[in-house]
GROMACS .gro file of C-alpha atoms in nm:
model
  142
    1MET     CA    1   4.386  -0.967   4.624
    2TYR     CA    2   4.706  -1.016   4.825
    3TRP     CA    3   4.750  -0.644   4.881
    4LEU     CA    4   4.384  -0.595   4.977
    5THR     CA    5   4.415  -0.850   5.257
    6TRP     CA    6   4.768  -0.751   5.357
    7PRO     CA    7   4.673  -0.543   5.665
    8GLY     CA    8   4.477  -0.834   5.812
    9LEU     CA    9   4.754  -1.077   5.728
   10TRP     CA   10   5.009  -0.849   5.891
   11VAL     CA   11   4.818  -0.846   6.220
   12TYR     CA   12   4.741  -1.219   6.209
   13LEU     CA   13   5.092  -1.336   6.121
   14ARG     CA   14   5.277  -1.077   6.326
   15PHE     CA   15   5.094  -1.164   6.645
   16GLY     CA   16   4.971  -1.506   6.540
   17ASN     CA   17   5.085  -1.847   6.638
   18GLU     CA   18   5.356  -2.074   6.514
   19ARG     CA   19   5.305  -2.231   6.173
   20THR     CA   20   5.396  -2.560   6.006
   21ARG     CA   21   5.503  -2.671   5.660
   22VAL     CA   22   5.508  -3.033   5.542
   23ALA     CA   23   5.714  -3.173   5.255
   24VAL     CA   24   5.531  -3.485   5.137
   25ILE     CA   25   5.775  -3.675   4.917
   26CYS     CA   26   5.738  -3.980   4.695
   27GLY     CA   27   6.023  -4.082   4.467
   28GLY     CA   28   6.152  -3.772   4.292
   29GLN     CA   29   5.834  -3.572   4.344
   30ILE     CA   30   5.703  -3.344   4.614
   31LEU     CA   31   5.341  -3.253   4.685
   32LEU     CA   32   5.288  -2.878   4.644
   33THR     CA   33   5.009  -2.624   4.651
   34LYS     CA   34   4.927  -2.284   4.510
   35GLY     CA   35   4.683  -2.070   4.703
   36TRP     CA   36   4.448  -1.799   4.586
   37LEU     CA   37   4.635  -1.561   4.815
   38GLY     CA   38   5.008  -1.528   4.772
   39THR     CA   39   5.288  -1.493   4.522
   40GLY     CA   40   5.177  -1.759   4.273
   41ARG     CA   41   5.480  -1.974   4.351
   42TRP     CA   42   5.462  -2.335   4.467
   43ALA     CA   43   5.424  -2.379   4.844
   44LEU     CA   44   5.423  -2.665   5.091
   45PRO     CA   45   5.101  -2.764   5.262
   46GLY     CA   46   5.082  -2.623   5.612
   47GLY     CA   47   4.946  -2.346   5.824
   48GLY     CA   48   4.888  -2.216   6.172
   49LEU     CA   49   4.848  -2.422   6.485
   50HIS     CA   50   4.535  -2.405   6.695
   51ARG     CA   51   4.578  -2.301   7.058
   52GLY     CA   52   4.741  -2.586   7.249
   53GLU     CA   53   4.781  -2.801   6.938
   54LYS     CA   54   5.104  -3.000   6.902
   55PRO     CA   55   5.298  -2.909   6.586
   56GLU     CA   56   5.281  -3.263   6.443
   57VAL     CA   57   4.905  -3.278   6.495
   58GLY     CA   58   4.855  -2.936   6.338
   59ALA     CA   59   5.078  -3.027   6.044
   60VAL     CA   60   4.876  -3.344   5.974
   61ARG     CA   61   4.550  -3.148   6.001
   62GLU     CA   62   4.673  -2.883   5.757
   63VAL     CA   63   4.789  -3.144   5.504
   64ARG     CA   64   4.445  -3.310   5.521
   65GLU     CA   65   4.262  -2.976   5.490
   66GLU     CA   66   4.469  -2.858   5.191
   67THR     CA   67   4.538  -3.180   4.999
   68GLY     CA   68   4.298  -3.447   5.128
   69LEU     CA   69   4.590  -3.675   5.221
   70GLU     CA   70   4.556  -3.859   5.551
   71LEU     CA   71   4.885  -3.871   5.740
   72LYS     CA   72   4.964  -3.969   6.097
   73PRO     CA   73   5.173  -3.751   6.330
   74GLU     CA   74   5.425  -4.032   6.383
   75GLN     CA   75   5.502  -4.034   6.008
   76LEU     CA   76   5.643  -3.681   6.024
   77LYS     CA   77   6.012  -3.621   6.067
   78PHE     CA   78   6.109  -3.281   6.199
   79ASN     CA   79   6.361  -3.121   5.966
   80SER     CA   80   6.421  -2.763   6.076
   81ASN     CA   81   6.277  -2.429   6.178
   82GLY     CA   82   6.244  -2.162   5.915
   83TRP     CA   83   6.143  -1.799   5.882
   84VAL     CA   84   5.942  -1.628   5.615
   85SER     CA   85   5.992  -1.257   5.576
   86ARG     CA   86   5.800  -1.091   5.294
   87ASN     CA   87   5.647  -0.746   5.252
   88GLY     CA   88   5.669  -0.669   5.622
   89LEU     CA   89   5.527  -1.008   5.722
   90LYS     CA   90   5.750  -1.236   5.924
   91PHE     CA   91   5.662  -1.568   6.082
   92ARG     CA   92   5.828  -1.883   6.205
   93TYR     CA   93   5.739  -2.231   6.087
   94ARG     CA   94   5.846  -2.587   6.161
   95LEU     CA   95   5.936  -2.791   5.855
   96PHE     CA   96   5.843  -3.158   5.861
   97ILE     CA   97   5.920  -3.417   5.595
   98VAL     CA   98   5.728  -3.738   5.528
   99GLU     CA   99   5.815  -3.996   5.265
  100LEU     CA  100   5.538  -4.202   5.109
  101LYS     CA  101   5.609  -4.539   4.950
  102GLN     CA  102   5.324  -4.492   4.703
  103GLN     CA  103   5.194  -4.169   4.555
  104GLU     CA  104   4.840  -4.087   4.661
  105LYS     CA  105   4.614  -3.874   4.448
  106PRO     CA  106   4.558  -3.538   4.619
  107ARG     CA  107   4.213  -3.384   4.644
  108ARG     CA  108   4.215  -3.007   4.629
  109GLN     CA  109   4.006  -2.865   4.905
  110PRO     CA  110   3.785  -2.572   4.805
  111GLY     CA  111   3.863  -2.239   4.957
  112GLU     CA  112   4.219  -2.124   4.996
  113ILE     CA  113   4.388  -2.376   4.763
  114LEU     CA  114   4.374  -2.334   4.385
  115VAL     CA  115   4.612  -2.612   4.280
  116VAL     CA  116   4.756  -2.919   4.451
  117GLU     CA  117   4.979  -3.156   4.258
  118TRP     CA  118   5.289  -3.370   4.260
  119VAL     CA  119   5.584  -3.180   4.110
  120ASP     CA  120   5.922  -3.314   4.000
  121HIS     CA  121   6.180  -3.166   4.238
  122GLN     CA  122   6.420  -3.095   3.949
  123LYS     CA  123   6.171  -2.847   3.801
  124LEU     CA  124   6.175  -2.627   4.111
  125SER     CA  125   6.375  -2.309   4.158
  126HIS     CA  126   6.360  -1.990   4.363
  127SER     CA  127   6.167  -1.829   4.078
  128ASN     CA  128   5.874  -2.074   4.087
  129ALA     CA  129   5.882  -2.206   4.445
  130GLY     CA  130   5.874  -2.047   4.788
  131PRO     CA  131   6.162  -2.059   5.037
  132ALA     CA  132   6.017  -2.346   5.242
  133VAL     CA  133   5.987  -2.558   4.927
  134MET     CA  134   6.347  -2.491   4.835
  135MET     CA  135   6.458  -2.566   5.192
  136ALA     CA  136   6.280  -2.903   5.176
  137VAL     CA  137   6.420  -2.984   4.829
  138HIS     CA  138   6.772  -2.907   4.949
  139ALA     CA  139   6.725  -3.104   5.271
  140TRP     CA  140   6.594  -3.414   5.092
  141TRP     CA  141   6.778  -3.419   4.760
  142GLY     CA  142   7.081  -3.203   4.845
   0.00000   0.00000   0.00000
């Protein structure tokens, strides 16, 4: 499926807007997703910004759309900018981190997301998690 949609993705991401990724953390776990389109590795919730949308607002919207969690823009802490470069696709994203005091049960949203769950950060590696996930794990847990 990934390769069938690749030409459209290439145009969209190559000329598209800035994107966001959000590391939602609670204790030793991080909230991750797996989409129907992609590599099958764990990913952070996030996505593209709408025209004129502030990155924090877009990040909160994407987390809600993909996981059902309701965050507020002021909860997000900017961590860094990152780049994804894969199969000719390259895009920039802003990585935000938010720490929750209590774990909330995610609600997978139908459509693009197949799985959303809390994952122990010690079980993540470059073989089962995307680069943004590993960047967030390193930034938070060292």
